Each structure stands twice: as C-alpha cells, then as structure tokens.
mmCIF file of N, CA and C in Angstrom:
data_model
loop_
_atom_site.group_PDB
_atom_site.id
_atom_site.type_symbol
_atom_site.label_atom_id
_atom_site.label_comp_id
_atom_site.label_asym_id
_atom_site.label_seq_id
_atom_site.Cartn_x
_atom_site.Cartn_y
_atom_site.Cartn_z
ATOM 1 N N UNK R 243 97.954 124.024 129.980
ATOM 2 C CA UNK R 243 97.586 123.251 128.886
ATOM 3 C C UNK R 243 96.379 124.052 128.279
ATOM 4 N N UNK R 244 96.374 124.353 127.007
ATOM 5 C CA UNK R 244 95.397 125.088 126.481
ATOM 6 C C UNK R 244 94.188 124.201 126.101
ATOM 7 N N UNK R 245 93.006 124.987 125.582
ATOM 8 C CA UNK R 245 91.824 124.170 125.244
ATOM 9 C C UNK R 245 91.946 123.150 124.279
ATOM 10 N N UNK R 246 92.775 123.335 123.150
ATOM 11 C CA UNK R 246 93.004 122.383 122.272
ATOM 12 C C UNK R 246 93.844 121.149 122.817
ATOM 13 N N UNK R 247 94.682 121.358 123.606
ATOM 14 C CA UNK R 247 95.327 120.269 124.069
ATOM 15 C C UNK R 247 94.599 119.426 125.084
ATOM 16 N N UNK R 248 93.646 120.073 125.862
ATOM 17 C CA UNK R 248 92.735 119.361 126.757
ATOM 18 C C UNK R 248 91.672 118.532 125.927
ATOM 19 N N UNK R 249 91.210 119.093 124.934
ATOM 20 C CA UNK R 249 90.236 118.493 124.044
ATOM 21 C C UNK R 249 90.779 117.224 123.439
ATOM 22 N N UNK R 250 91.973 117.342 122.779
ATOM 23 C CA UNK R 250 92.755 116.374 122.249
ATOM 24 C C UNK R 250 93.062 115.077 123.060
ATOM 25 N N UNK R 251 93.464 115.548 124.305
ATOM 26 C CA UNK R 251 93.850 114.430 125.278
ATOM 27 C C UNK R 251 92.630 113.761 125.692
ATOM 28 N N UNK R 252 91.352 114.578 125.899
ATOM 29 C CA UNK R 252 90.195 113.905 126.346
ATOM 30 C C UNK R 252 89.729 112.872 125.277
ATOM 31 N N UNK R 253 89.833 113.279 123.955
ATOM 32 C CA UNK R 253 89.499 112.282 122.841
ATOM 33 C C UNK R 253 90.307 111.102 122.760
ATOM 34 N N UNK R 254 91.566 111.419 122.845
ATOM 35 C CA UNK R 254 92.570 110.217 122.817
ATOM 36 C C UNK R 254 92.364 109.165 123.902
ATOM 37 N N UNK R 255 92.154 109.846 125.106
ATOM 38 C CA UNK R 255 92.038 108.854 126.356
ATOM 39 C C UNK R 255 90.793 108.072 126.221
ATOM 40 N N UNK R 256 89.782 108.478 125.518
ATOM 41 C CA UNK R 256 88.488 107.779 125.320
ATOM 42 C C UNK R 256 88.451 106.821 124.158
ATOM 43 N N UNK R 257 89.606 106.662 123.493
ATOM 44 C CA UNK R 257 89.869 105.558 122.479
ATOM 45 C C UNK R 257 90.377 104.323 122.964
ATOM 46 N N UNK R 258 90.073 103.199 122.379
ATOM 47 C CA UNK R 258 90.868 101.991 122.765
ATOM 48 C C UNK R 258 92.213 102.126 122.422
ATOM 49 N N UNK R 259 93.096 101.196 123.016
ATOM 50 C CA UNK R 259 94.515 101.248 122.760
ATOM 51 C C UNK R 259 94.915 101.264 121.211
ATOM 52 N N UNK R 260 94.212 100.524 120.498
ATOM 53 C CA UNK R 260 94.607 100.420 119.061
ATOM 54 C C UNK R 260 94.418 101.866 118.382
ATOM 55 N N UNK R 261 93.268 102.475 118.809
ATOM 56 C CA UNK R 261 92.890 103.793 118.266
ATOM 57 C C UNK R 261 93.962 104.774 118.664
ATOM 58 N N UNK R 262 94.394 104.748 120.009
ATOM 59 C CA UNK R 262 95.442 105.654 120.558
ATOM 60 C C UNK R 262 96.620 105.436 119.607
ATOM 61 N N UNK R 263 97.043 104.281 119.382
ATOM 62 C CA UNK R 263 98.433 104.168 118.557
ATOM 63 C C UNK R 263 98.120 104.505 117.148
ATOM 64 N N UNK R 264 96.941 104.463 116.630
ATOM 65 C CA UNK R 264 96.806 105.155 115.254
ATOM 66 C C UNK R 264 96.831 106.625 115.304
ATOM 67 N N UNK R 265 96.196 107.206 116.458
ATOM 68 C CA UNK R 265 96.463 108.637 116.396
ATOM 69 C C UNK R 265 97.786 109.003 116.525
ATOM 70 N N UNK R 266 98.430 108.331 117.316
ATOM 71 C CA UNK R 266 100.002 108.648 117.527
ATOM 72 C C UNK R 266 100.667 108.468 116.115
ATOM 73 N N UNK R 267 100.607 107.389 115.514
ATOM 74 C CA UNK R 267 101.141 106.977 114.137
ATOM 75 C C UNK R 267 100.930 108.164 113.199
ATOM 76 N N UNK R 268 99.601 108.730 113.093
ATOM 77 C CA UNK R 268 99.193 109.467 112.159
ATOM 78 C C UNK R 268 99.847 111.032 112.497
ATOM 79 N N UNK R 269 99.843 111.320 113.878
ATOM 80 C CA UNK R 269 100.460 112.633 114.261
ATOM 81 C C UNK R 269 101.893 112.607 113.960
ATOM 82 N N UNK R 270 102.551 111.460 114.088
ATOM 83 C CA UNK R 270 104.110 111.349 113.686
ATOM 84 C C UNK R 270 104.265 111.587 112.283
ATOM 85 N N UNK R 271 103.365 110.942 111.544
ATOM 86 C CA UNK R 271 103.400 111.117 110.000
ATOM 87 C C UNK R 271 103.324 112.456 109.541
ATOM 88 N N UNK R 272 102.282 113.221 110.136
ATOM 89 C CA UNK R 272 102.076 114.680 109.854
ATOM 90 C C UNK R 272 103.229 115.514 110.306
ATOM 91 N N UNK R 273 103.836 115.089 111.367
ATOM 92 C CA UNK R 273 104.974 115.884 111.873
ATOM 93 C C UNK R 273 106.222 115.932 110.954
ATOM 94 N N UNK R 274 106.495 114.606 110.390
ATOM 95 C CA UNK R 274 107.600 114.534 109.454
ATOM 96 C C UNK R 274 107.232 115.099 108.208
ATOM 97 N N UNK R 275 105.949 114.907 107.700
ATOM 98 C CA UNK R 275 105.580 115.396 106.411
ATOM 99 C C UNK R 275 105.635 117.006 106.409
ATOM 100 N N UNK R 276 105.425 117.571 107.492
ATOM 101 C CA UNK R 276 105.434 118.999 107.728
ATOM 102 C C UNK R 276 106.761 119.562 108.054
ATOM 103 N N UNK R 277 107.768 118.763 107.904
ATOM 104 C CA UNK R 277 109.209 119.230 108.153
ATOM 105 C C UNK R 277 109.686 118.868 109.502
ATOM 106 N N UNK R 278 109.099 118.294 110.369
ATOM 107 C CA UNK R 278 109.599 118.038 111.582
ATOM 108 C C UNK R 278 110.712 116.767 111.617
ATOM 109 N N UNK R 279 111.434 116.620 112.545
ATOM 110 C CA UNK R 279 112.442 115.604 112.549
ATOM 111 C C UNK R 279 111.676 114.104 112.795
ATOM 112 N N UNK R 280 112.163 113.268 112.028
ATOM 113 C CA UNK R 280 111.575 111.842 112.172
ATOM 114 C C UNK R 280 111.901 111.341 113.514
ATOM 115 N N UNK R 281 110.726 110.929 114.227
ATOM 116 C CA UNK R 281 110.902 110.250 115.574
ATOM 117 C C UNK R 281 111.599 108.973 115.458
ATOM 118 N N UNK R 282 112.404 108.730 116.474
ATOM 119 C CA UNK R 282 113.194 107.313 116.476
ATOM 120 C C UNK R 282 112.021 106.374 116.635
ATOM 121 N N UNK R 283 112.317 105.222 116.035
ATOM 122 C CA UNK R 283 111.505 104.062 116.103
ATOM 123 C C UNK R 283 111.690 103.436 117.524
ATOM 124 N N UNK R 284 110.712 102.919 118.137
ATOM 125 C CA UNK R 284 110.895 102.317 119.470
ATOM 126 C C UNK R 284 111.812 101.035 119.289
ATOM 127 N N UNK R 285 112.516 100.681 120.207
ATOM 128 C CA UNK R 285 113.397 99.581 120.312
ATOM 129 C C UNK R 285 112.758 98.217 120.524
ATOM 130 N N UNK R 286 111.441 98.347 121.113
ATOM 131 C CA UNK R 286 110.668 97.164 121.448
ATOM 132 C C UNK R 286 109.338 97.198 120.761
ATOM 133 N N UNK R 287 108.728 96.084 120.498
ATOM 134 C CA UNK R 287 107.331 96.201 119.840
ATOM 135 C C UNK R 287 106.311 96.948 120.821
ATOM 136 N N UNK R 288 105.577 97.640 120.095
ATOM 137 C CA UNK R 288 104.364 98.435 120.860
ATOM 138 C C UNK R 288 103.329 97.333 121.268
ATOM 139 N N UNK R 289 102.856 97.399 122.387
ATOM 140 C CA UNK R 289 101.850 96.344 122.944
ATOM 141 C C UNK R 289 100.382 96.592 122.446
ATOM 142 N N UNK R 290 100.106 96.327 121.172
ATOM 143 C CA UNK R 290 98.739 96.387 120.668
ATOM 144 C C UNK R 290 98.155 95.080 120.663
ATOM 145 N N UNK R 291 97.164 94.863 121.440
ATOM 146 C CA UNK R 291 96.624 93.644 121.792
ATOM 147 C C UNK R 291 95.879 93.101 120.538
ATOM 148 N N UNK R 292 95.833 91.858 120.306
ATOM 149 C CA UNK R 292 95.040 91.162 119.192
ATOM 150 C C UNK R 292 93.529 90.839 119.634
ATOM 151 N N UNK R 293 92.627 91.428 118.789
ATOM 152 C CA UNK R 293 91.245 91.488 118.993
ATOM 153 C C UNK R 293 90.833 89.942 118.849
ATOM 154 N N UNK R 294 89.702 89.531 119.521
ATOM 155 C CA UNK R 294 89.219 88.197 119.367
ATOM 156 C C UNK R 294 88.930 87.906 117.791
ATOM 157 N N UNK R 295 88.239 88.923 117.287
ATOM 158 C CA UNK R 295 87.875 88.650 115.811
ATOM 159 C C UNK R 295 88.608 89.706 115.037
ATOM 160 N N UNK R 296 89.427 89.200 114.045
ATOM 161 C CA UNK R 296 90.249 90.153 113.244
ATOM 162 C C UNK R 296 90.496 89.629 111.874
ATOM 163 N N UNK R 297 90.425 90.442 110.887
ATOM 164 C CA UNK R 297 90.791 89.986 109.475
ATOM 165 C C UNK R 297 92.252 89.841 109.273
ATOM 166 N N UNK R 298 92.693 89.244 108.323
ATOM 167 C CA UNK R 298 94.162 89.152 108.039
ATOM 168 C C UNK R 298 94.690 90.568 107.675
ATOM 169 N N UNK R 299 93.984 91.355 106.966
ATOM 170 C CA UNK R 299 94.521 92.647 106.588
ATOM 171 C C UNK R 299 94.530 93.444 107.762
ATOM 172 N N UNK R 300 93.644 93.408 108.762
ATOM 173 C CA UNK R 300 93.797 94.245 109.970
ATOM 174 C C UNK R 300 94.823 93.730 110.821
ATOM 175 N N UNK R 301 95.202 92.417 110.867
ATOM 176 C CA UNK R 301 96.267 91.829 111.570
ATOM 177 C C UNK R 301 97.442 92.468 111.162
ATOM 178 N N UNK R 302 97.700 92.472 109.835
ATOM 179 C CA UNK R 302 98.947 93.068 109.173
ATOM 180 C C UNK R 302 99.069 94.542 109.636
ATOM 181 N N UNK R 303 98.016 95.223 109.529
ATOM 182 C CA UNK R 303 98.129 96.748 109.925
ATOM 183 C C UNK R 303 98.596 96.824 111.433
ATOM 184 N N UNK R 304 97.872 95.933 112.285
ATOM 185 C CA UNK R 304 98.220 95.891 113.750
ATOM 186 C C UNK R 304 99.747 95.576 113.926
ATOM 187 N N UNK R 305 100.001 94.596 113.200
ATOM 188 C CA UNK R 305 101.435 94.131 113.507
ATOM 189 C C UNK R 305 102.371 95.089 112.780
ATOM 190 N N UNK R 306 102.086 95.775 111.827
ATOM 191 C CA UNK R 306 102.982 96.711 111.338
ATOM 192 C C UNK R 306 103.103 98.002 112.310
ATOM 193 N N UNK R 307 102.006 98.283 112.940
ATOM 194 C CA UNK R 307 101.957 99.333 113.986
ATOM 195 C C UNK R 307 102.855 98.749 115.125
ATOM 196 N N UNK R 308 102.687 97.605 115.486
ATOM 197 C CA UNK R 308 103.287 97.022 116.646
ATOM 198 C C UNK R 308 104.916 97.105 116.455
ATOM 199 N N UNK R 309 105.282 96.803 115.223
ATOM 200 C CA UNK R 309 106.702 96.640 115.011
ATOM 201 C C UNK R 309 107.212 97.745 113.950
ATOM 202 N N UNK R 310 107.021 99.045 114.378
ATOM 203 C CA UNK R 310 107.403 100.152 113.323
ATOM 204 C C UNK R 310 108.869 100.147 112.964
ATOM 205 N N UNK R 311 109.683 99.416 113.808
ATOM 206 C CA UNK R 311 111.006 99.397 113.383
ATOM 207 C C UNK R 311 111.599 98.435 112.330
ATOM 208 N N UNK R 312 110.559 97.659 111.896
ATOM 209 C CA UNK R 312 110.943 96.625 110.876
ATOM 210 C C UNK R 312 110.572 97.402 109.359
ATOM 211 N N UNK R 313 111.412 96.873 108.494
ATOM 212 C CA UNK R 313 111.200 97.277 107.101
ATOM 213 C C UNK R 313 110.216 96.295 106.478
ATOM 214 N N UNK R 314 108.901 96.954 106.299
ATOM 215 C CA UNK R 314 107.918 95.976 105.621
ATOM 216 C C UNK R 314 108.299 95.459 104.392
ATOM 217 N N UNK R 315 109.062 96.141 103.577
ATOM 218 C CA UNK R 315 109.485 95.703 102.287
ATOM 219 C C UNK R 315 110.256 94.442 102.262
ATOM 220 N N UNK R 316 110.907 94.075 103.203
ATOM 221 C CA UNK R 316 111.598 92.783 103.339
ATOM 222 C C UNK R 316 110.711 91.690 103.735
ATOM 223 N N UNK R 317 109.438 92.088 104.215
ATOM 224 C CA UNK R 317 108.598 91.016 104.665
ATOM 225 C C UNK R 317 107.293 90.901 103.574
ATOM 226 N N UNK R 318 107.423 91.670 102.460
ATOM 227 C CA UNK R 318 106.331 91.745 101.750
ATOM 228 C C UNK R 318 106.022 90.268 100.997
ATOM 229 N N UNK R 319 106.930 89.629 100.520
ATOM 230 C CA UNK R 319 106.745 88.294 99.768
ATOM 231 C C UNK R 319 106.006 87.336 100.820
ATOM 232 N N UNK R 320 106.712 87.239 101.976
ATOM 233 C CA UNK R 320 106.006 86.237 103.073
ATOM 234 C C UNK R 320 104.708 86.708 103.501
ATOM 235 N N UNK R 321 104.488 88.019 103.689
ATOM 236 C CA UNK R 321 103.186 88.579 104.078
ATOM 237 C C UNK R 321 102.142 88.224 102.994
ATOM 238 N N UNK R 322 102.604 88.543 101.727
ATOM 239 C CA UNK R 322 101.654 88.285 100.657
ATOM 240 C C UNK R 322 101.308 86.851 100.446
ATOM 241 N N UNK R 323 102.232 85.975 100.654
ATOM 242 C CA UNK R 323 102.009 84.396 100.662
ATOM 243 C C UNK R 323 100.946 84.105 101.651
ATOM 244 N N UNK R 324 101.121 84.517 102.946
ATOM 245 C CA UNK R 324 100.092 84.078 103.986
ATOM 246 C C UNK R 324 98.999 84.775 103.586
ATOM 247 N N UNK R 325 98.631 85.897 103.141
ATOM 248 C CA UNK R 325 97.410 86.650 102.854
ATOM 249 C C UNK R 325 96.787 85.899 101.682
ATOM 250 N N UNK R 326 97.538 85.371 100.713
ATOM 251 C CA UNK R 326 96.979 84.660 99.505
ATOM 252 C C UNK R 326 96.336 83.284 100.143
ATOM 253 N N UNK R 327 97.057 82.700 101.148
ATOM 254 C CA UNK R 327 96.621 81.450 101.728
ATOM 255 C C UNK R 327 95.199 81.610 102.261
ATOM 256 N N UNK R 328 95.018 82.772 102.777
ATOM 257 C CA UNK R 328 93.750 83.154 103.324
ATOM 258 C C UNK R 328 92.616 83.351 102.288
ATOM 259 N N UNK R 329 93.041 84.375 101.333
ATOM 260 C CA UNK R 329 91.955 84.860 100.483
ATOM 261 C C UNK R 329 91.679 83.935 99.489
ATOM 262 N N UNK R 330 92.703 83.323 98.759
ATOM 263 C CA UNK R 330 92.524 82.310 97.691
ATOM 264 C C UNK R 330 92.405 80.835 98.186
ATOM 265 N N UNK R 331 93.236 80.622 99.126
ATOM 266 C CA UNK R 331 93.281 79.120 99.555
ATOM 267 C C UNK R 331 92.191 78.840 100.603
ATOM 268 N N UNK R 332 91.546 79.845 101.312
ATOM 269 C CA UNK R 332 90.588 79.570 102.313
ATOM 270 C C UNK R 332 91.065 79.141 103.669
ATOM 271 N N UNK R 333 92.369 79.491 103.873
ATOM 272 C CA UNK R 333 92.880 79.065 105.184
ATOM 273 C C UNK R 333 92.315 80.072 106.106
ATOM 274 N N UNK R 334 91.860 79.471 107.360
ATOM 275 C CA UNK R 334 91.149 80.275 108.483
ATOM 276 C C UNK R 334 92.019 81.512 108.866
ATOM 277 N N UNK R 335 91.357 82.684 109.132
ATOM 278 C CA UNK R 335 92.093 83.759 109.546
ATOM 279 C C UNK R 335 92.935 83.590 110.860
ATOM 280 N N UNK R 336 92.384 82.902 111.831
ATOM 281 C CA UNK R 336 93.348 82.630 113.047
ATOM 282 C C UNK R 336 94.482 81.947 112.666
ATOM 283 N N UNK R 337 94.560 80.949 111.797
ATOM 284 C CA UNK R 337 95.745 80.265 111.558
ATOM 285 C C UNK R 337 96.760 81.173 110.814
ATOM 286 N N UNK R 338 96.379 82.071 109.823
ATOM 287 C CA UNK R 338 97.196 82.836 109.056
ATOM 288 C C UNK R 338 97.608 83.955 110.008
ATOM 289 N N UNK R 339 96.902 84.429 110.961
ATOM 290 C CA UNK R 339 97.331 85.416 111.876
ATOM 291 C C UNK R 339 98.355 85.031 112.793
ATOM 292 N N UNK R 340 98.128 83.697 113.238
ATOM 293 C CA UNK R 340 99.182 83.223 114.026
ATOM 294 C C UNK R 340 100.557 83.194 113.427
ATOM 295 N N UNK R 341 100.496 82.755 112.071
ATOM 296 C CA UNK R 341 101.688 82.740 111.322
ATOM 297 C C UNK R 341 102.302 84.155 111.064
ATOM 298 N N UNK R 342 101.344 85.032 110.763
ATOM 299 C CA UNK R 342 101.862 86.557 110.748
ATOM 300 C C UNK R 342 102.605 86.989 112.031
ATOM 301 N N UNK R 343 101.960 86.642 113.160
ATOM 302 C CA UNK R 343 102.685 87.068 114.309
ATOM 303 C C UNK R 343 104.028 86.394 114.517
ATOM 304 N N UNK R 344 104.103 85.134 114.076
ATOM 305 C CA UNK R 344 105.434 84.520 114.244
ATOM 306 C C UNK R 344 106.398 85.197 113.189
ATOM 307 N N UNK R 345 105.941 85.460 112.031
ATOM 308 C CA UNK R 345 106.679 86.110 111.055
ATOM 309 C C UNK R 345 107.236 87.488 111.530
ATOM 310 N N UNK R 346 106.465 88.242 112.020
ATOM 311 C CA UNK R 346 106.911 89.674 112.542
ATOM 312 C C UNK R 346 107.789 89.363 113.758
ATOM 313 N N UNK R 347 107.516 88.484 114.619
ATOM 314 C CA UNK R 347 108.516 88.224 115.764
ATOM 315 C C UNK R 347 109.733 87.848 115.213
ATOM 316 N N UNK R 348 109.791 86.830 114.320
ATOM 317 C CA UNK R 348 111.055 86.447 113.724
ATOM 318 C C UNK R 348 111.883 87.467 113.034
ATOM 319 N N UNK R 349 111.268 88.407 112.382
ATOM 320 C CA UNK R 349 112.037 89.555 111.766
ATOM 321 C C UNK R 349 112.429 90.573 112.893
ATOM 322 N N UNK R 350 111.623 90.549 113.804
ATOM 323 C CA UNK R 350 112.173 91.605 115.038
ATOM 324 C C UNK R 350 113.299 91.024 115.671
ATOM 325 N N UNK R 351 113.352 89.497 115.832
ATOM 326 C CA UNK R 351 114.520 89.078 116.525
ATOM 327 C C UNK R 351 115.747 89.117 115.600
ATOM 328 N N UNK R 352 115.527 89.048 114.345
ATOM 329 C CA UNK R 352 116.784 89.245 113.428
ATOM 330 C C UNK R 352 117.181 90.774 113.487
ATOM 331 N N UNK R 353 116.203 91.655 113.619
ATOM 332 C CA UNK R 353 116.501 93.008 113.578
ATOM 333 C C UNK R 353 117.253 93.311 114.942
ATOM 334 N N UNK R 354 117.021 92.770 116.096
ATOM 335 C CA UNK R 354 117.692 92.972 117.250
ATOM 336 C C UNK R 354 119.053 92.372 117.161
ATOM 337 N N UNK R 355 119.183 91.244 116.656
ATOM 338 C CA UNK R 355 120.493 90.598 116.473
ATOM 339 C C UNK R 355 121.498 91.448 115.651
ATOM 340 N N UNK R 356 120.911 92.144 114.597
ATOM 341 C CA UNK R 356 121.638 92.957 113.675
ATOM 342 C C UNK R 356 122.237 94.253 114.386
ATOM 343 N N UNK R 357 121.578 94.563 115.560
ATOM 344 C CA UNK R 357 121.750 95.731 116.208
ATOM 345 C C UNK R 357 123.033 95.544 117.220
ATOM 346 N N UNK R 358 123.258 94.255 117.479
ATOM 347 C CA UNK R 358 124.358 93.981 118.409
ATOM 348 C C UNK R 358 125.597 93.691 117.915
#
C-alpha cells in the first residue's frame, strides 16, 4: 500500500459511517464520470443509521444513499408531497421521516419483487 492509500484509508476510517458512505458514493461517481465502469448497485439497502436529530432533506439524502438501487424519479412525487407536509404544513420532522422510511422500504420491496 502506498502513502496515498494509507492516508486515504486513515481519513476514511476516522469518519462516521454516514461520512464513509458519502466518500464511497463520491468516489464511485468520479470513477464513472472519468470513464470507468459503473459499479453494480447493491442488492440490499446499505445500513446507514438514522441520527437522533435529522432534517427531512438530510433524511432523503440518507435514504437515497441507503437505497442506491431505486429510481428516485419514480418516488419524486411522493417524496415531494412528504417534504411539503413538513415545510409548508408544519408536520414534525420525525413523523415525515418515518413516512419517508416506509416509502423507501415499500419501493425497495417492489424493486425486489420485480427482480424475481
């Protein structure tokens, strides 16, 4: 392992799980953008834990990173509706995030069913 790899590994290991997932997602993005083969999406959701305090926008980003195999375009209307309930309607973050987690899980189950 060269000096760069050791430094990168040390930095990534020092990050919380969510940060490590973001580094990996960005590295995969750069890999594809620079002509590399697109990595296969995982077949199971990535275990990114829900923080105690989280905004609805951060929850959407976390869930999108947790479920990279899902087409977010297919969930845009439902996701936007839930976000509006929070921003415009004043619905509490925790309730909206609970519903977002159900939404992503439901779409994942449909995704799995379509693969069989």
